Amino acid sequence: MQEEEVLAEFRASKALLEGHFLLSSGRHSAHYLQCARVLQSPDRAARLAVALAATLPHDVRKQIQKVVSPAMGGVIIGQEMGRALQVDAMFVERPTGTFELRRGFELDPGDKVLMVEDVVTTGKSSREAIKAIEAAGGKVIAAAALVDRSAGAVDLGVPFYPLVALSFPTYAEDELPAELAATPAIKPGSRQQP
């Protein structure tokens, strides 16, 4: 799937939003990708997961024993990646502010894990999820995401395979362009700011 085909999926589901957004990373942007909307169609989610799985090198794909994603945003794409790769999928969540496996999910010591996200901007959630997976005994051999908003700049500490890399600019609070500063920010993400 080419970048324009991926963006067409986002546009068709009204998941590519424009305005003033406060991202979960704490940065501001004039664009927001609402992955929950693009993934609400099971057929579309499956197509995107198959395309994302195809970005993984064959030697990585054949090693993956489990898929783990961070809740909430990564749950659907993580499940679909498990289906595409024919391995179990589970998720980590933050009941007390730190990611952990719950709900009876377990990793066997040394399980080779693919960590899957919907969108990566700064990589903070991804790195936190990777830390939780490793604390639970897994070995994260790669990460994948539908969208890399860092346009290739993020370092997750493991090989990273996004379906598409976008370079929508993001801004710190003190560097907002006048057109963004003139409108209130909408916080569409699910993570609470510190």
Coordinates of N, CA and C in Angstrom, one line a residue:
M1 N 0.8 -1.2 0.0 CA 0.0 0.0 0.0 C 0.9 1.2 0.0
Q2 N 0.7 2.1 -0.9 CA 1.5 3.4 -1.1 C 0.9 4.4 -0.1
E3 N 1.7 5.5 0.2 CA 1.3 6.5 1.1 C 0.0 7.1 0.7
E4 N -0.2 7.4 -0.5 CA -1.5 8.1 -1.0 C -2.7 7.1 -0.7
E5 N -2.5 5.8 -0.9 CA -3.5 4.9 -0.6 C -3.9 4.8 0.9
V6 N -2.9 4.9 1.7 CA -3.1 4.9 3.2 C -3.8 6.2 3.6
L7 N -3.4 7.4 3.0 CA -4.1 8.6 3.3 C -5.5 8.6 2.8
A8 N -5.7 7.9 1.7 CA -7.1 7.8 1.1 C -8.0 7.1 2.1
E9 N -7.4 6.0 2.8 CA -8.2 5.3 3.8 C -8.6 6.2 4.9
F10 N -7.6 7.1 5.4 CA -7.9 8.0 6.4 C -8.9 9.1 6.0
R11 N -8.8 9.6 4.8 CA -9.8 10.6 4.3 C -11.2 10.0 4.2
A12 N -11.3 8.7 3.7 CA -12.5 8.1 3.4 C -13.3 7.9 4.8
S13 N -12.6 7.7 5.8 CA -13.2 7.4 7.1 C -13.3 8.7 8.0
K14 N -13.0 9.9 7.4 CA -13.0 11.1 8.1 C -12.0 11.1 9.3
A15 N -10.9 10.4 9.1 CA -10.0 10.3 10.2 C -8.8 11.3 10.2
L16 N -8.7 12.0 9.1 CA -7.6 13.0 8.9 C -8.3 14.4 9.2
L17 N -8.0 14.9 10.4 CA -8.7 16.2 10.8 C -7.8 17.4 10.7
E18 N -8.4 18.5 10.5 CA -7.6 19.8 10.5 C -8.2 20.8 11.5
G19 N -7.3 21.5 12.1 CA -7.8 22.5 13.2 C -6.6 22.8 14.1
H20 N -6.8 22.9 15.4 CA -5.7 23.1 16.4 C -5.9 22.0 17.4
F21 N -4.9 21.1 17.5 CA -4.9 20.0 18.3 C -3.8 19.9 19.3
L22 N -4.1 19.5 20.5 CA -3.1 19.2 21.5 C -2.9 17.7 21.5
L23 N -1.7 17.3 21.1 CA -1.4 15.9 20.9 C -1.1 15.3 22.3
S24 N -1.2 13.9 22.4 CA -0.9 13.3 23.7 C 0.6 13.5 24.1
S25 N 1.5 13.8 23.1 CA 2.9 14.1 23.4 C 3.0 15.5 24.1
G26 N 1.9 16.3 24.1 CA 2.0 17.7 24.7 C 2.3 18.7 23.6
R27 N 2.6 18.3 22.4 CA 2.8 19.2 21.3 C 1.5 19.6 20.6
H28 N 1.6 20.7 19.8 CA 0.4 21.1 19.1 C 0.6 20.9 17.6
S29 N -0.6 20.7 16.9 CA -0.5 20.5 15.5 C -1.8 21.0 14.8
A30 N -1.7 21.3 13.6 CA -2.9 21.7 12.8 C -3.5 20.5 12.1
H31 N -2.9 19.3 12.3 CA -3.5 18.1 11.7 C -3.5 17.0 12.8
Y32 N -4.5 16.2 12.7 CA -4.7 15.1 13.7 C -5.2 13.9 12.9
L33 N -4.6 12.7 13.2 CA -5.0 11.5 12.6 C -5.8 10.7 13.7
Q34 N -7.1 10.6 13.5 CA -7.9 9.9 14.5 C -8.0 8.4 14.1
C35 N -7.0 7.6 14.5 CA -6.9 6.2 14.0 C -8.1 5.4 14.4
A36 N -8.8 5.7 15.5 CA -10.0 5.0 15.9 C -11.0 5.0 14.8
R37 N -11.1 6.1 14.1 CA -12.1 6.3 13.0 C -11.7 5.4 11.8
V38 N -10.4 5.4 11.5 CA -10.0 4.6 10.3 C -10.1 3.1 10.6
L39 N -10.0 2.8 11.9 CA -10.0 1.4 12.3 C -11.4 0.9 12.7
Q40 N -12.4 1.8 12.7 CA -13.8 1.3 13.0 C -14.4 0.4 12.0
S41 N -13.9 0.4 10.8 CA -14.3 -0.6 9.8 C -13.4 -1.8 9.9
P42 N -14.0 -3.0 10.2 CA -13.1 -4.2 10.3 C -12.4 -4.5 9.0
D43 N -13.1 -4.3 7.8 CA -12.4 -4.5 6.6 C -11.2 -3.6 6.3
R44 N -11.4 -2.3 6.6 CA -10.3 -1.3 6.5 C -9.2 -1.7 7.4
A45 N -9.5 -2.0 8.7 CA -8.5 -2.3 9.7 C -7.7 -3.5 9.2
A46 N -8.4 -4.5 8.7 CA -7.7 -5.7 8.2 C -6.8 -5.4 7.0
R47 N -7.2 -4.6 6.1 CA -6.4 -4.2 4.9 C -5.2 -3.4 5.4
L48 N -5.3 -2.5 6.3 CA -4.2 -1.7 6.8 C -3.2 -2.6 7.6
A49 N -3.7 -3.6 8.3 CA -2.8 -4.5 9.1 C -2.0 -5.4 8.1
V50 N -2.7 -5.9 7.1 CA -2.0 -6.7 6.1 C -0.9 -5.9 5.4
A51 N -1.2 -4.7 5.1 CA -0.2 -3.8 4.5 C 0.9 -3.5 5.4
L52 N 0.6 -3.3 6.7 CA 1.6 -3.0 7.7 C 2.5 -4.3 7.9
A53 N 1.9 -5.4 8.0 CA 2.7 -6.7 8.2 C 3.6 -6.9 7.0
A54 N 3.2 -6.5 5.8 CA 4.0 -6.6 4.6 C 5.3 -5.7 4.6
T55 N 5.2 -4.7 5.5 CA 6.4 -3.8 5.6 C 7.5 -4.4 6.4
L56 N 7.2 -5.5 7.2 CA 8.2 -6.1 8.0 C 9.1 -7.0 7.2
P57 N 10.4 -6.9 7.4 CA 11.3 -7.9 6.7 C 10.9 -9.3 7.0
H58 N 11.1 -10.2 6.1 CA 10.7 -11.6 6.2 C 11.4 -12.2 7.5
D59 N 12.6 -11.9 7.7 CA 13.3 -12.5 8.8 C 12.8 -12.1 10.2
V60 N 12.2 -10.8 10.2 CA 11.6 -10.3 11.4 C 10.2 -11.0 11.6
R61 N 9.4 -11.0 10.5 CA 8.1 -11.6 10.5 C 8.1 -13.0 11.0
K62 N 9.0 -13.8 10.6 CA 9.0 -15.3 11.0 C 9.4 -15.5 12.4
Q63 N 10.1 -14.5 13.1 CA 10.5 -14.6 14.5 C 9.4 -14.3 15.5
I64 N 8.4 -13.5 15.0 CA 7.4 -12.9 15.9 C 6.6 -14.0 16.5
Q65 N 6.5 -14.0 17.9 CA 5.7 -15.0 18.6 C 4.4 -14.4 19.2
K66 N 4.5 -13.1 19.5 CA 3.3 -12.3 20.1 C 3.3 -10.9 19.5
V67 N 2.2 -10.3 19.5 CA 2.0 -8.9 19.2 C 1.5 -8.3 20.5
V68 N 2.1 -7.2 20.9 CA 1.6 -6.4 22.1 C 1.5 -5.0 21.7
S69 N 0.3 -4.4 22.1 CA 0.1 -3.0 21.7 C -0.3 -2.2 23.0
P70 N -0.1 -0.9 23.0 CA -0.6 -0.1 24.1 C -2.0 0.2 24.0
A71 N -2.8 0.1 25.1 CA -4.2 0.5 25.1 C -4.2 2.1 25.3
M72 N -5.1 2.7 24.7 CA -6.2 2.2 24.0 C -5.9 2.2 22.5
G73 N -5.2 3.2 22.0 CA -5.1 3.4 20.6 C -4.5 2.2 19.8
G74 N -3.7 1.4 20.4 CA -3.1 0.3 19.7 C -3.9 -1.0 19.7
V75 N -5.0 -1.1 20.5 CA -5.7 -2.3 20.7 C -6.2 -2.9 19.3
I76 N -6.9 -2.1 18.5 CA -7.5 -2.7 17.3 C -6.4 -3.1 16.3
I77 N -5.5 -2.2 16.1 CA -4.4 -2.5 15.1 C -3.6 -3.6 15.6
G78 N -3.4 -3.7 16.9 CA -2.6 -4.9 17.5 C -3.3 -6.2 17.2
Q79 N -4.7 -6.2 17.4 CA -5.4 -7.4 17.2 C -5.4 -7.8 15.7
E80 N -5.5 -6.8 14.8 CA -5.5 -7.1 13.4 C -4.1 -7.6 13.0
M81 N -3.0 -7.0 13.6 CA -1.7 -7.5 13.3 C -1.5 -8.9 13.7
G82 N -2.0 -9.3 14.9 CA -2.0 -10.6 15.4 C -2.6 -11.6 14.3
R83 N -3.8 -11.2 13.8 CA -4.5 -11.9 12.8 C -3.6 -12.1 11.5
A84 N -3.1 -10.9 11.1 CA -2.3 -10.9 9.9 C -1.0 -11.8 10.0
L85 N -0.4 -11.8 11.2 CA 0.8 -12.6 11.4 C 0.5 -14.0 12.0
Q86 N -0.7 -14.2 12.3 CA -1.2 -15.5 12.9 C -0.5 -15.9 14.2
V87 N -0.4 -14.8 15.1 CA 0.1 -15.0 16.4 C -0.9 -14.4 17.4
D88 N -0.7 -14.7 18.7 CA -1.6 -14.1 19.7 C -1.3 -12.6 19.8
A89 N -2.3 -11.8 20.1 CA -2.2 -10.4 20.3 C -2.8 -10.1 21.7
M90 N -2.1 -9.2 22.4 CA -2.5 -8.7 23.7 C -2.1 -7.2 23.8
F91 N -2.5 -6.6 25.0 CA -2.2 -5.2 25.1 C -1.7 -4.9 26.5
V92 N -1.0 -3.8 26.7 CA -0.6 -3.3 28.0 C -1.5 -2.1 28.2
E93 N -1.8 -1.8 29.5 CA -2.6 -0.7 29.8 C -2.1 0.0 31.1
R94 N -2.6 1.2 31.4 CA -2.1 2.0 32.5 C -3.1 2.2 33.6
P95 N -3.4 1.2 34.4 CA -4.4 1.4 35.4 C -4.0 2.4 36.5
T96 N -2.6 2.5 36.7 CA -2.1 3.4 37.7 C -1.1 4.4 37.1
G97 N -1.1 4.5 35.8 CA -0.2 5.5 35.2 C 1.0 4.9 34.5
T98 N 1.3 3.6 34.8 CA 2.4 2.9 34.2 C 1.9 1.7 33.4
F99 N 2.4 1.5 32.2 CA 1.9 0.3 31.4 C 2.2 -1.0 32.1
E100 N 1.3 -1.9 32.0 CA 1.5 -3.3 32.5 C 0.5 -4.2 31.8
L101 N 0.9 -5.5 31.8 CA 0.0 -6.5 31.3 C -1.0 -6.8 32.4
R102 N -2.3 -7.0 32.0 CA -3.3 -7.3 33.0 C -4.2 -8.3 32.3
R103 N -5.4 -8.5 32.9 CA -6.5 -9.4 32.3 C -6.0 -10.8 32.0
G104 N -5.0 -11.3 32.7 CA -4.5 -12.6 32.5 C -3.5 -12.8 31.3
F105 N -3.2 -11.7 30.7 CA -2.2 -11.7 29.6 C -0.8 -12.1 30.2
E106 N -0.1 -13.0 29.5 CA 1.2 -13.3 30.0 C 2.1 -13.5 28.8
L107 N 3.4 -13.2 29.0 CA 4.4 -13.6 28.0 C 5.3 -14.6 28.6
D108 N 5.7 -15.6 27.8 CA 6.6 -16.6 28.2 C 8.0 -15.9 28.2
P109 N 8.9 -16.3 29.1 CA 10.2 -15.6 29.1 C 10.9 -15.8 27.8
G110 N 11.3 -14.6 27.2 CA 12.0 -14.6 26.0 C 11.1 -14.6 24.7
D111 N 9.8 -14.6 24.9 CA 8.9 -14.4 23.8 C 9.4 -13.3 22.9
K112 N 9.4 -13.5 21.6 CA 9.8 -12.4 20.6 C 8.6 -11.7 20.2
V113 N 8.6 -10.4 20.6 CA 7.4 -9.6 20.5 C 7.5 -8.5 19.4
L114 N 6.4 -8.3 18.7 CA 6.3 -7.1 17.9 C 5.4 -6.1 18.7
M115 N 5.9 -4.9 19.0 CA 5.1 -3.9 19.6 C 4.4 -3.1 18.5
V116 N 3.1 -2.9 18.6 CA 2.3 -2.3 17.5 C 1.5 -1.1 18.1
E117 N 1.7 0.1 17.5 CA 1.0 1.3 17.8 C 0.1 1.7 16.6
D118 N -0.8 2.7 16.9 CA -1.6 3.3 15.8 C -0.7 4.4 15.2
V119 N -0.4 5.4 16.1 CA 0.4 6.6 15.6 C 1.6 6.8 16.6
V120 N 2.8 7.1 16.1 CA 3.9 7.4 16.9 C 4.3 8.8 16.5
T121 N 4.4 9.7 17.6 CA 4.8 11.1 17.3 C 6.2 11.3 18.0
T122 N 6.3 11.2 19.3 CA 7.6 11.4 19.9 C 8.1 10.0 20.3
G123 N 7.3 9.0 20.4 CA 7.7 7.6 20.8 C 7.6 7.4 22.2
K124 N 7.1 8.3 23.0 CA 7.0 8.2 24.5 C 6.2 6.9 24.8
S125 N 5.0 6.8 24.3 CA 4.1 5.7 24.6 C 4.7 4.4 24.2
S126 N 5.3 4.4 23.0 CA 6.0 3.2 22.5 C 7.1 2.7 23.4
R127 N 8.0 3.7 23.8 CA 9.1 3.3 24.6 C 8.6 2.8 26.0
E128 N 7.5 3.4 26.5 CA 6.9 2.9 27.8 C 6.3 1.5 27.6
A129 N 5.7 1.3 26.5 CA 5.1 -0.1 26.2 C 6.2 -1.1 26.1
I130 N 7.3 -0.8 25.4 CA 8.4 -1.7 25.2 C 9.0 -2.0 26.6
K131 N 9.2 -1.0 27.4 CA 9.7 -1.3 28.8 C 8.8 -2.2 29.6
A132 N 7.5 -2.1 29.5 CA 6.5 -2.9 30.2 C 6.6 -4.4 29.6
I133 N 6.7 -4.5 28.3 CA 6.8 -5.8 27.7 C 8.1 -6.5 28.2
E134 N 9.2 -5.8 28.2 CA 10.4 -6.4 28.6 C 10.4 -6.8 30.1
A135 N 9.7 -5.9 30.9 CA 9.5 -6.2 32.4 C 8.7 -7.5 32.6
A136 N 7.8 -7.8 31.6 CA 7.0 -9.0 31.7 C 7.6 -10.2 31.1
G137 N 8.9 -10.1 30.7 CA 9.6 -11.2 30.2 C 9.8 -11.3 28.7
G138 N 9.1 -10.4 27.9 CA 9.2 -10.5 26.5 C 10.5 -9.8 25.9
K139 N 10.8 -10.1 24.7 CA 11.9 -9.4 24.0 C 11.3 -8.8 22.8
V140 N 11.3 -7.4 22.8 CA 10.8 -6.7 21.7 C 11.8 -6.7 20.6
I141 N 11.5 -7.4 19.4 CA 12.4 -7.4 18.3 C 12.2 -6.4 17.3
A142 N 11.0 -5.7 17.3 CA 10.7 -4.7 16.4 C 9.4 -4.0 16.8
A143 N 9.2 -2.8 16.3 CA 8.0 -2.0 16.5 C 7.4 -1.7 15.2
A144 N 6.1 -1.5 15.1 CA 5.4 -1.1 13.9 C 4.3 -0.2 14.3
A145 N 3.9 0.7 13.3 CA 2.8 1.6 13.5 C 2.1 1.9 12.2
L146 N 0.9 2.3 12.2 CA 0.2 2.7 11.0 C 0.9 4.0 10.5
V147 N 1.1 4.9 11.5 CA 1.7 6.2 11.1 C 2.8 6.6 12.0
D148 N 3.9 7.1 11.3 CA 5.0 7.7 12.0 C 4.9 9.2 11.8
R149 N 4.5 9.9 12.8 CA 4.3 11.4 12.7 C 5.7 12.1 12.8
S150 N 6.7 11.4 13.2 CA 8.0 12.0 13.3 C 8.8 12.0 12.0
A151 N 8.2 11.5 11.0 CA 8.8 11.4 9.6 C 10.2 10.8 9.7
G152 N 10.3 9.7 10.5 CA 11.6 9.0 10.5 C 12.5 9.4 11.6
A153 N 12.2 10.4 12.4 CA 13.1 10.9 13.4 C 13.1 10.2 14.7
V154 N 12.0 9.5 15.0 CA 11.9 8.8 16.3 C 12.8 7.6 16.5
D155 N 13.3 7.5 17.7 CA 14.2 6.3 18.0 C 13.5 5.5 19.1
L156 N 13.1 4.3 18.8 CA 12.4 3.5 19.8 C 13.3 2.5 20.4
G157 N 14.6 2.4 20.0 CA 15.5 1.5 20.5 C 15.4 0.1 19.9
V158 N 14.5 -0.1 19.0 CA 14.3 -1.3 18.2 C 14.0 -0.9 16.8
P159 N 14.2 -1.8 15.8 CA 13.8 -1.5 14.5 C 12.3 -1.1 14.4
F160 N 12.0 -0.1 13.6 CA 10.7 0.5 13.6 C 10.2 0.5 12.1
Y161 N 9.0 -0.1 12.0 CA 8.4 -0.2 10.6 C 7.0 0.4 10.6
P162 N 7.0 1.7 10.1 CA 5.6 2.3 10.0 C 5.1 2.1 8.6
L163 N 3.8 2.1 8.5 CA 3.1 1.9 7.2 C 3.3 3.2 6.4
V164 N 3.2 4.4 7.0 CA 3.5 5.6 6.4 C 4.1 6.6 7.4
A165 N 5.0 7.4 6.8 CA 5.7 8.4 7.7 C 5.2 9.8 7.2
L166 N 4.7 10.6 8.1 CA 4.2 11.9 7.7 C 4.9 13.0 8.5
S167 N 5.0 14.1 7.9 CA 5.7 15.2 8.5 C 4.9 16.4 8.8
F168 N 3.7 16.2 9.3 CA 2.9 17.3 9.8 C 3.6 18.0 10.9
P169 N 3.9 19.3 10.8 CA 4.6 20.0 11.8 C 3.9 19.9 13.2
T170 N 4.7 19.8 14.2 CA 4.2 20.0 15.6 C 4.9 21.1 16.3
Y171 N 4.3 21.6 17.3 CA 4.9 22.8 17.9 C 4.8 22.7 19.5
A172 N 5.8 23.2 20.1 CA 5.7 23.4 21.6 C 4.8 24.6 21.9
E173 N 4.2 24.6 23.1 CA 3.3 25.7 23.5 C 3.9 27.1 23.2
D174 N 5.2 27.2 23.4 CA 5.8 28.6 23.3 C 6.3 28.9 21.9
E175 N 6.0 28.0 20.9 CA 6.4 28.3 19.5 C 5.3 28.1 18.5
L176 N 4.0 28.3 19.0 CA 2.9 28.2 18.2 C 2.8 29.3 17.1
P177 N 2.5 28.9 15.9 CA 2.3 29.9 14.8 C 1.0 30.7 15.2
A178 N 0.9 32.0 14.7 CA -0.2 32.9 15.1 C -1.5 32.2 14.8
E179 N -1.7 31.5 13.6 CA -3.0 31.0 13.3 C -3.4 29.9 14.2
L180 N -2.5 29.1 14.8 CA -2.9 28.2 15.8 C -3.1 28.8 17.2
A181 N -2.2 29.8 17.5 CA -2.4 30.5 18.8 C -3.7 31.2 18.9
A182 N -4.3 31.6 17.8 CA -5.5 32.3 17.8 C -6.8 31.5 18.0
T183 N -6.6 30.2 18.0 CA -7.8 29.3 18.3 C -7.5 28.3 19.4
P184 N -8.5 28.0 20.2 CA -8.2 27.0 21.3 C -7.9 25.6 20.8
A185 N -7.1 25.0 21.5 CA -6.6 23.6 21.1 C -7.7 22.6 21.6
I186 N -7.9 21.6 20.7 CA -8.8 20.5 21.0 C -7.9 19.3 21.4
K187 N -8.2 18.6 22.4 CA -7.4 17.4 22.8 C -8.1 16.2 22.4
P188 N -7.9 15.7 21.2 CA -8.7 14.5 20.8 C -8.1 13.2 21.3
G189 N -6.9 13.1 21.8 CA -6.3 11.9 22.2 C -6.8 11.4 23.5
S190 N -6.4 10.2 24.0 CA -7.0 9.6 25.2 C -6.0 9.8 26.4
R191 N -4.8 10.1 26.2 CA -3.8 10.2 27.3 C -3.9 11.5 28.0
Q192 N -4.0 11.5 29.3 CA -4.0 12.7 30.1 C -2.7 13.3 30.2
Q193 N -2.7 14.6 30.2 CA -1.4 15.4 30.2 C -0.9 15.5 31.7
P194 N 0.4 15.5 31.9 CA 0.9 15.6 33.3 C 0.6 16.9 33.9

